[in-house]
C-alpha positions as a LaTeX table, in Angstrom:
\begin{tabular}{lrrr}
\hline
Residue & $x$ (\AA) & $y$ (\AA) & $z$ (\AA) \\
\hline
Unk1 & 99.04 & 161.31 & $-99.71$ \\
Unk2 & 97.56 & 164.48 & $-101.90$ \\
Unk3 & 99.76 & 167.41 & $-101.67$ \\
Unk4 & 96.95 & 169.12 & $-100.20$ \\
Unk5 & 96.30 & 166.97 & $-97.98$ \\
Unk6 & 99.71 & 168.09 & $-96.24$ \\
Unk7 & 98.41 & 171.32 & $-95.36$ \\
Unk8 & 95.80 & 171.13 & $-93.34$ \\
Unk9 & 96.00 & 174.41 & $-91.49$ \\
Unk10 & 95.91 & 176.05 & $-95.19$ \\
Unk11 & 93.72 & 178.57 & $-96.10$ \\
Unk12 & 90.75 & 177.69 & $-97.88$ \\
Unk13 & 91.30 & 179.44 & $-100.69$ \\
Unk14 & 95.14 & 178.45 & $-100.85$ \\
Unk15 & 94.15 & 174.58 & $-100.62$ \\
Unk16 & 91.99 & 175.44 & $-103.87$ \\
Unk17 & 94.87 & 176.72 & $-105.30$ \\
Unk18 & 97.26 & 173.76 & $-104.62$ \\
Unk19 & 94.61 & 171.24 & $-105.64$ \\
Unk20 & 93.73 & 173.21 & $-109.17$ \\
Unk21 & 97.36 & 173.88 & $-109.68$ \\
Unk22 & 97.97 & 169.79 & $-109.48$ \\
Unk23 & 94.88 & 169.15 & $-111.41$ \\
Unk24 & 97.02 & 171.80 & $-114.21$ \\
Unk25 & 99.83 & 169.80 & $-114.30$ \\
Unk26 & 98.24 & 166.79 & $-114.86$ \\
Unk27 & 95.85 & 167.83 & $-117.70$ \\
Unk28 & 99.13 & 169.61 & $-119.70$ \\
Unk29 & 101.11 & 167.40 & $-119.78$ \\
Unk30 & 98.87 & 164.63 & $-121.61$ \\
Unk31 & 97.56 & 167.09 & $-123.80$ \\
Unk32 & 100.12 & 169.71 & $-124.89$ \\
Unk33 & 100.27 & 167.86 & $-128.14$ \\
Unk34 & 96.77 & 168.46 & $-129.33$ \\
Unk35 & 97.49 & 172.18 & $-128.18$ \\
Unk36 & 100.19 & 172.18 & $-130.72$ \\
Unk37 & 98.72 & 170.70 & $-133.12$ \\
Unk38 & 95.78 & 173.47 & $-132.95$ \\
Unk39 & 97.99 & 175.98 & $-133.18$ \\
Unk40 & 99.86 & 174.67 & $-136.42$ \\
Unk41 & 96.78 & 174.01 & $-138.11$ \\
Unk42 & 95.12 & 177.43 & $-137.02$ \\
Unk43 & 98.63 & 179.52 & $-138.36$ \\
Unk44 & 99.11 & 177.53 & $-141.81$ \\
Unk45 & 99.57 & 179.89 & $-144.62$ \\
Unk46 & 97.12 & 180.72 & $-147.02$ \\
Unk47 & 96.44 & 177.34 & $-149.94$ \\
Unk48 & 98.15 & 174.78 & $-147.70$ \\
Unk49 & 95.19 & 175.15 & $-144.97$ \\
Unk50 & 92.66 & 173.99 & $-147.38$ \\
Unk51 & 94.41 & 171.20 & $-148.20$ \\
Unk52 & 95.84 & 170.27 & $-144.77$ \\
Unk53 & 94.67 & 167.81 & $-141.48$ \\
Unk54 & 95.68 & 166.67 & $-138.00$ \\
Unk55 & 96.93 & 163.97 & $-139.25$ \\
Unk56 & 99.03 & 165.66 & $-141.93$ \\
Unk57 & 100.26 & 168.25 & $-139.34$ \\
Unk58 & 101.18 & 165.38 & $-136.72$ \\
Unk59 & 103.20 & 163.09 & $-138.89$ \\
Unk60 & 104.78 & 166.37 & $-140.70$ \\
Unk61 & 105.91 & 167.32 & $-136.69$ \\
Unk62 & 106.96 & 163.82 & $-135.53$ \\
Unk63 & 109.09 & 163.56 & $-139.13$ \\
Unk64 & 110.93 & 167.28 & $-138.57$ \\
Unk65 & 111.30 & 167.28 & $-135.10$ \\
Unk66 & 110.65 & 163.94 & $-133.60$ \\
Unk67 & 108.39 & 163.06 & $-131.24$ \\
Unk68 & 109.40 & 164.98 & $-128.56$ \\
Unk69 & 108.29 & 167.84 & $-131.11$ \\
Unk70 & 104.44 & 167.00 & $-130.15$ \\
Unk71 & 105.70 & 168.51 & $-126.44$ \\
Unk72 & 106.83 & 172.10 & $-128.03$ \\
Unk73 & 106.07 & 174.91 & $-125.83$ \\
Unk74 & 105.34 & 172.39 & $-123.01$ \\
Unk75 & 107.21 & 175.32 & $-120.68$ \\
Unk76 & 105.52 & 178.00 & $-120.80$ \\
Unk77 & 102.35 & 175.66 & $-120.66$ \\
Unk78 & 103.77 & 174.69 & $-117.45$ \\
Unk79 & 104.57 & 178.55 & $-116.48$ \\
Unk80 & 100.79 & 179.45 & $-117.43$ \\
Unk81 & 98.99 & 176.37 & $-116.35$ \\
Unk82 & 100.47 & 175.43 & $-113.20$ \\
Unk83 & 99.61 & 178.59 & $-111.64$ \\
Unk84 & 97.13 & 179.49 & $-114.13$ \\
Unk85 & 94.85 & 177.19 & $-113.24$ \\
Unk86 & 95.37 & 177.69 & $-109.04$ \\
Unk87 & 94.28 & 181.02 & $-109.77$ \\
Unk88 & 91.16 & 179.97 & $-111.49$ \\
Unk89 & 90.28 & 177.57 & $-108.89$ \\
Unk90 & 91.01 & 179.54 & $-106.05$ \\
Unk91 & 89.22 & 182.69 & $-107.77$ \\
Unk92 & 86.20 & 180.23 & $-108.67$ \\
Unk93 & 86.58 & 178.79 & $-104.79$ \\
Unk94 & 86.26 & 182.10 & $-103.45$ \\
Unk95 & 83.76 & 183.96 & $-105.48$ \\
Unk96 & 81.04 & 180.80 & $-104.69$ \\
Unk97 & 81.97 & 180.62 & $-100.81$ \\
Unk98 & 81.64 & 184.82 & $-101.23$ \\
Unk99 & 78.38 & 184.93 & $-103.16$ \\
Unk100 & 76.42 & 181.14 & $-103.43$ \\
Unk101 & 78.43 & 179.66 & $-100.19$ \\
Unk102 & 76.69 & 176.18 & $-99.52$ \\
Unk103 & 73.68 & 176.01 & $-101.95$ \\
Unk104 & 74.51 & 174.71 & $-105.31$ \\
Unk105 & 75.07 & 177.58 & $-107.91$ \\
Unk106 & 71.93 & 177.77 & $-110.98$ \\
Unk107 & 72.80 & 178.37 & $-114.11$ \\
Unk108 & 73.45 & 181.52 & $-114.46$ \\
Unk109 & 75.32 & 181.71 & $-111.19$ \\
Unk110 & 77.50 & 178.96 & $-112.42$ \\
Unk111 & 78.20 & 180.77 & $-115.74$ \\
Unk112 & 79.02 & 184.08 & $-113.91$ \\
Unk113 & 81.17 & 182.20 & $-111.67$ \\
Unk114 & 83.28 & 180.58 & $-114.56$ \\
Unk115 & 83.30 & 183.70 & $-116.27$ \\
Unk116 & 84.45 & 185.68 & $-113.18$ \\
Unk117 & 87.35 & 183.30 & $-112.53$ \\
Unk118 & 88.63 & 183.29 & $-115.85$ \\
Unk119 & 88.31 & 186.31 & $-116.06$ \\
Unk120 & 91.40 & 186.79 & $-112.97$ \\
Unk121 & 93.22 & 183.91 & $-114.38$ \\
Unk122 & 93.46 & 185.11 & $-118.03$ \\
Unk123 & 94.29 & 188.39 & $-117.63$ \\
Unk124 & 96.92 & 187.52 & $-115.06$ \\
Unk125 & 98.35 & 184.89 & $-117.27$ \\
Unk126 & 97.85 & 186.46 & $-120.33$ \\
Unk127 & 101.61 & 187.35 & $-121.18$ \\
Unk128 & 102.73 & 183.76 & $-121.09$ \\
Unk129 & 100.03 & 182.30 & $-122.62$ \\
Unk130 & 101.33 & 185.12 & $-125.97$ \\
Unk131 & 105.08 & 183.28 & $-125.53$ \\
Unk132 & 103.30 & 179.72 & $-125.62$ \\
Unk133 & 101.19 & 180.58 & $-128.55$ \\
Unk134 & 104.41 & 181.60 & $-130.49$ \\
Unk135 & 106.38 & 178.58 & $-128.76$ \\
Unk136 & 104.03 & 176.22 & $-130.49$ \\
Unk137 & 103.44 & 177.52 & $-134.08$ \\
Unk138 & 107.06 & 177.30 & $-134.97$ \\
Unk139 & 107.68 & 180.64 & $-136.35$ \\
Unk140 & 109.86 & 181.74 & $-133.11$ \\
Unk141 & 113.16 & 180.28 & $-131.95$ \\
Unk142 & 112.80 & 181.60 & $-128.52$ \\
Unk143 & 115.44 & 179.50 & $-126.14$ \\
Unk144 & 113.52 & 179.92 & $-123.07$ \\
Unk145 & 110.43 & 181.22 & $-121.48$ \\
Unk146 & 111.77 & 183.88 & $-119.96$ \\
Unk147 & 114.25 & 184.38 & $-122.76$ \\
Unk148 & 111.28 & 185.40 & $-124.90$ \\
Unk149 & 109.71 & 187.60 & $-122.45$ \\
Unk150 & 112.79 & 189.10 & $-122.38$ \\
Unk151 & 112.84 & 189.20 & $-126.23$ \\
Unk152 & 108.85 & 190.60 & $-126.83$ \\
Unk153 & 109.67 & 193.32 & $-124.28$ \\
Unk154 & 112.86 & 194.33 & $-125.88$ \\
Unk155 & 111.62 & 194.30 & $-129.73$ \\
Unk156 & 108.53 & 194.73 & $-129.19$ \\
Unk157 & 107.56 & 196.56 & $-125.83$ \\
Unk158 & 106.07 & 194.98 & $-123.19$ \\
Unk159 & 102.45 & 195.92 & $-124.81$ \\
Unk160 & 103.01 & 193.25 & $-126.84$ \\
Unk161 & 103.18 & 190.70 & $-123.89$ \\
Unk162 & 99.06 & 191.55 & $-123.79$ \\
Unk163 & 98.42 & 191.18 & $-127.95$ \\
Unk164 & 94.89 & 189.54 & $-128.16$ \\
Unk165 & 93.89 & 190.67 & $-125.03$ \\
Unk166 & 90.33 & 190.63 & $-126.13$ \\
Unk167 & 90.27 & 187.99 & $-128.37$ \\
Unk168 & 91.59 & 185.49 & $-125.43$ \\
Unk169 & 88.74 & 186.69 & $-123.22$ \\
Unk170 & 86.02 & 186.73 & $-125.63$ \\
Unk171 & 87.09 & 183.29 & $-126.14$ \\
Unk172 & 87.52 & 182.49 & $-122.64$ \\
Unk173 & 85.38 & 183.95 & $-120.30$ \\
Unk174 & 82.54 & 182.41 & $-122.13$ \\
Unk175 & 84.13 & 179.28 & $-122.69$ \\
Unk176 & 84.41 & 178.92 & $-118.83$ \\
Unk177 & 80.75 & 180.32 & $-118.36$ \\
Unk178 & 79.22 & 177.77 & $-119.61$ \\
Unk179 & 81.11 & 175.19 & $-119.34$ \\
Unk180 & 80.57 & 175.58 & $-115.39$ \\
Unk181 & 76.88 & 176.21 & $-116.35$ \\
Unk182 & 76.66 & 172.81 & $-117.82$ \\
Unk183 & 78.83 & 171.00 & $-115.55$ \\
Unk184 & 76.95 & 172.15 & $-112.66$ \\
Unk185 & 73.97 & 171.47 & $-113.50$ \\
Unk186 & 74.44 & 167.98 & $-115.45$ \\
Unk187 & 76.43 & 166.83 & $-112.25$ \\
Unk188 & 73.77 & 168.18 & $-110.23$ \\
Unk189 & 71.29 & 166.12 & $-112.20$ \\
Unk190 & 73.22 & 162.69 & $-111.28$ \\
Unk191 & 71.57 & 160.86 & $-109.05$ \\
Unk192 & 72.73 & 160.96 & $-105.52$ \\
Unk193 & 73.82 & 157.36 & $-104.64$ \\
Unk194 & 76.34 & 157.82 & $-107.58$ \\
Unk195 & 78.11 & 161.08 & $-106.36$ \\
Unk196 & 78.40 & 159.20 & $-103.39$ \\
Unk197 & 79.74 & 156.10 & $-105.11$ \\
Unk198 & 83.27 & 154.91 & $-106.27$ \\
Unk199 & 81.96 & 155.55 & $-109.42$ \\
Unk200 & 81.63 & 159.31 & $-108.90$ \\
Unk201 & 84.71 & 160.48 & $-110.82$ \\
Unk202 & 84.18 & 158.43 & $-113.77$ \\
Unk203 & 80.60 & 160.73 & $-113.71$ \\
Unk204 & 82.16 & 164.12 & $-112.97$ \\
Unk205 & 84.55 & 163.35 & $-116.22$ \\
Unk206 & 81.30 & 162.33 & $-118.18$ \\
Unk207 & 79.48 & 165.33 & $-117.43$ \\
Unk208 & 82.95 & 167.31 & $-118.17$ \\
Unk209 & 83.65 & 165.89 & $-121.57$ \\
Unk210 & 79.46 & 166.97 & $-122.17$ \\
Unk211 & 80.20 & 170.67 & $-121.17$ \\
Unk212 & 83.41 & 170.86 & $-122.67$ \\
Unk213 & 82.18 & 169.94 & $-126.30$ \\
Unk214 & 79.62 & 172.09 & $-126.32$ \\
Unk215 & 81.66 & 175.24 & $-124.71$ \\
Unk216 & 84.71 & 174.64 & $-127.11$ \\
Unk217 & 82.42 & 174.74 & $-130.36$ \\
Unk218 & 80.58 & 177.56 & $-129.42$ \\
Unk219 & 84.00 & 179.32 & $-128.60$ \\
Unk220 & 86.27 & 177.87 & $-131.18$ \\
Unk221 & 85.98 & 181.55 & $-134.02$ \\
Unk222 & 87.53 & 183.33 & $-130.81$ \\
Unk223 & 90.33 & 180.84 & $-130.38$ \\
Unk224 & 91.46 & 181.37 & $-133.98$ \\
Unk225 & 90.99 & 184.97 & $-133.87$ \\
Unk226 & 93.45 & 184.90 & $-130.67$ \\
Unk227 & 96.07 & 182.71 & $-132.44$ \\
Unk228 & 96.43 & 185.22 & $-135.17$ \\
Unk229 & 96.79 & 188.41 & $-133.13$ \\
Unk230 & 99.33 & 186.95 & $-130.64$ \\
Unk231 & 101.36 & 185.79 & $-133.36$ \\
Unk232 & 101.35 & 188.63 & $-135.62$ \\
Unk233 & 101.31 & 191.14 & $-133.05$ \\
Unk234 & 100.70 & 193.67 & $-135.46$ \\
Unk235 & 97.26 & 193.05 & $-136.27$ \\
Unk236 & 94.25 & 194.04 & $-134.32$ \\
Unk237 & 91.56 & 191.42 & $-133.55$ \\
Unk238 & 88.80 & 193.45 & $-136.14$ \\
Unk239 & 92.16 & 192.89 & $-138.69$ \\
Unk240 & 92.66 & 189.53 & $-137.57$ \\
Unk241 & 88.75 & 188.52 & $-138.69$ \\
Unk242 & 88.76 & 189.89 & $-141.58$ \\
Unk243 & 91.97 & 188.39 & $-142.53$ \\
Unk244 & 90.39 & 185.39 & $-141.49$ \\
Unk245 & 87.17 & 186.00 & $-143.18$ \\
Unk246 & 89.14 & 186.92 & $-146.71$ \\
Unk247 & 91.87 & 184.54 & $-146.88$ \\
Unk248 & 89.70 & 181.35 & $-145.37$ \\
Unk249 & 86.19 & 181.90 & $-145.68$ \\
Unk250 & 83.97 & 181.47 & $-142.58$ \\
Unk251 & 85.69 & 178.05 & $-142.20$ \\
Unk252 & 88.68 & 179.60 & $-141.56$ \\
Unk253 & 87.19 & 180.07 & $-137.99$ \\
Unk254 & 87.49 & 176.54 & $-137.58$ \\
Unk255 & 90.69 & 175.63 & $-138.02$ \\
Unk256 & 92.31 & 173.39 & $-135.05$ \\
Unk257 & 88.74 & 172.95 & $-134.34$ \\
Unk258 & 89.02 & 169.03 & $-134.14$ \\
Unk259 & 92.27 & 168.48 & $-131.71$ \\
Unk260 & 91.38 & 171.97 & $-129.87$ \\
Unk261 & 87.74 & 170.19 & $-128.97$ \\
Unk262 & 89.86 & 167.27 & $-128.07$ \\
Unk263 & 92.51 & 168.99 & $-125.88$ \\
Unk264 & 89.63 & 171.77 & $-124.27$ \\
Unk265 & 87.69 & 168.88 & $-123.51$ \\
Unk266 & 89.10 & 165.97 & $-121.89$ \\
Unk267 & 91.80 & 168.99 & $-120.36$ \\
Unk268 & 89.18 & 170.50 & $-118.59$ \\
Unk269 & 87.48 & 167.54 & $-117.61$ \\
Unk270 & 90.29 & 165.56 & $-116.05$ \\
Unk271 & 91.06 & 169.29 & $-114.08$ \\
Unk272 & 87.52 & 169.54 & $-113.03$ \\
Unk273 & 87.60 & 165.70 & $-112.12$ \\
Unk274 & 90.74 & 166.00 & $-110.29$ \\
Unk275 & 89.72 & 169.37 & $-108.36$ \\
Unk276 & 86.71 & 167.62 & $-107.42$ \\
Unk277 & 88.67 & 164.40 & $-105.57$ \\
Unk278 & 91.40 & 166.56 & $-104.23$ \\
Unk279 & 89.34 & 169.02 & $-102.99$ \\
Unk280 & 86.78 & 166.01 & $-101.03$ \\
Unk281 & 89.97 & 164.72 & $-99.70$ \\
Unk282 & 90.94 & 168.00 & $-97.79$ \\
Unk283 & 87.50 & 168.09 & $-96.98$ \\
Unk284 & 85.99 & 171.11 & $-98.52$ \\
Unk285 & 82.59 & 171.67 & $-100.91$ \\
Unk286 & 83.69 & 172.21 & $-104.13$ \\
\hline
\end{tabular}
C-alpha cells in the first residue's frame, strides 16, 4: 500500500505533497552520485579542469574516500529534496486545480506552472540546497546539516544561507518551465489506449527523459554560475561569470554538463513518473 494511499481523508494538496515528497526520496537516492560528481567537476581549479572527466573525478572519489564517497552530501539532499520536492508538487497541484483545474494545461500554461512551483520550492529550500552544494565539492568539513547551518550563520551571517539566490532561480525556474512545457504536451501527444495501458509509466518516463535533456542543456551556464557563488560566497553571480568566462572560456559553462544532464534527467523523470502513479492511485488528476 502507497503511503498516500493511507490518507484518504487528506487534503488534496497535502496528498500531492506526500506523493512528490516519496517520488524525492526515491530519485536522490539513486542519483546523488552524479550530483556529486557535477559539482566536483564544476569547482575544479583552474588547469586541472581542462584536463579533467567524469570518469577521472569518479575513480579519483571512489580511491580517496571509497565508495560510499559517491553518497557525500546525501543529507542535506535528503533535508532539501524530501520536502523540497512536496512543496513543488503540492505548489504545482494547487496552482493547476487554482488556475487550469480539469483541462490539460498548453504550453505556456504548463511552463508558467513549472516556473511558479519552483519558484516556492527554491526559494524555500534555498538555504540547504547552499550546505549541500558545499557538502559535495569537498572544500567543507561540515559534521552535520544542521551543524553547518549553524556554522554559515555564525561565520558568515545568515545572508549567506541565500548566496546564489539568483543564479539558482535563473537556473531553475526555467529549467522547470519547460520541462513541464514539454512533458505536458509530449505526454499529451501519446495516444490514449497507452496512458490507459500497463505500459503508461514506461511512457511518462520516456517523455520525461525527452523534456529533461532538453531543459538541463538549455539551463546548464546557470547551474555552474550557482555552484560558484554558493561556494565562494563572496562573489556575486556578474563576478562569478566573468570568473567563469576568464579562467574557462565559454566552456567553462559546461562543466558537470554530462552527469548533471544525467542526474536532472532521469531524477526528474522517475519523480514525474512516480507522482504520476501515486497520485492515480489516491485517485486525483495530476
Amino acid at each position: 500500500m502507497g503511503v498516500c494511499s493511507t490518507c484518504p481523508h487528506a487534503h488534496p494538496a497535502l496528498k500531492a505533497f506526500m506523493c512528490g515528497s516519496l517520488s524525492g526520496t526515491c530519485s536522490t537516492l539513486l542519483f546523488q552520485p552524479l550530483d556529486l560528481l557535477k559539482t566536483r567537476l564544476q569547482t575544479l581549479q583552474t588547469g586541472v579542469a581542462s584536463r579533467v572527466g567524469m570518469v577521472t573525478v569518479f575513480l579519483n572519489v571512489v580511491r580517496t574516500e571509497k565508495l560510499l564517497g559517491l553518497w557525500k552530501g546525501i543529507s542535506p539532499s535528503f533535508v532539501r529534496t524530501i520536502p523540497g520536492v512536496g512543496i513543488y508538487f503540492s505548489t504545482y497541484f494547487t496552482l493547476k486545480q487554482h488556475f487550469v483545474q480539469e483541462k490539460s494545461p498548453g504550453a505556456m500554461e504548463a511552463m508558467l506552472l513549472g516556473g511558479g512551483a519552483r519558484t516556492v520550492a527554491g526559494v524555500i529550500m534555498l538555504p540547504v540546497t547552499v550546505i549541500k552544494t558545499r557538502f559535495e565539492c569537498g572544500r567543507y568539513s561540515y559534521g552535520s546539516v544542521a551543524g553547518a547551518l549553524q556554522s554559515v550563520c555564525r561565520t558568515e551571517g545568515p545572508g549567506a544561507l541565500f548566496s546564489g539566490l539568483w543564479a539558482t532561480l535563473l537556473r531553475d525556474v526555467p529549467f522547470s518551465g519547460i520541462y513541464v512545457m514539454f512533458y505536458s504536451q509530449t505526454r499529451a501527444a501519446l495516444p490514449t489506449e497507452i496512458g490507459m495501458s500497463v505500459s503508461a509509466p514506461l511512457a511518462n518516463f520516456s517523455c520525461g527523459v525527452l523534456a529533461g535533456v532538453l531543459a538541463s542543456l538549455i539551463t546548464q551556464p546557470a547551474d555552474v554560475v550557482k555552484t560558484h557563488v554558493q561556494v565562494n560566497p563572496q562573489l556575486r553571480t556578474l563576478q562569478a561569470i566573468t570568473y567563469i568566462y576568464m579562467e574557462h572560456g565559454l566552456q567553462g559553462f559546461f562543466r558537470g554538463a554530462v552527469p548533471r544532464l544525467l542526474r536532472r534527467t532521469m531524477m526528474a523523470a522517475m519523480a514525474w513518473t512516480v507522482y504520476e502513479q501515486m497520485m492515480t492511485r489516491v485517485g486525483l488528476k495530476s
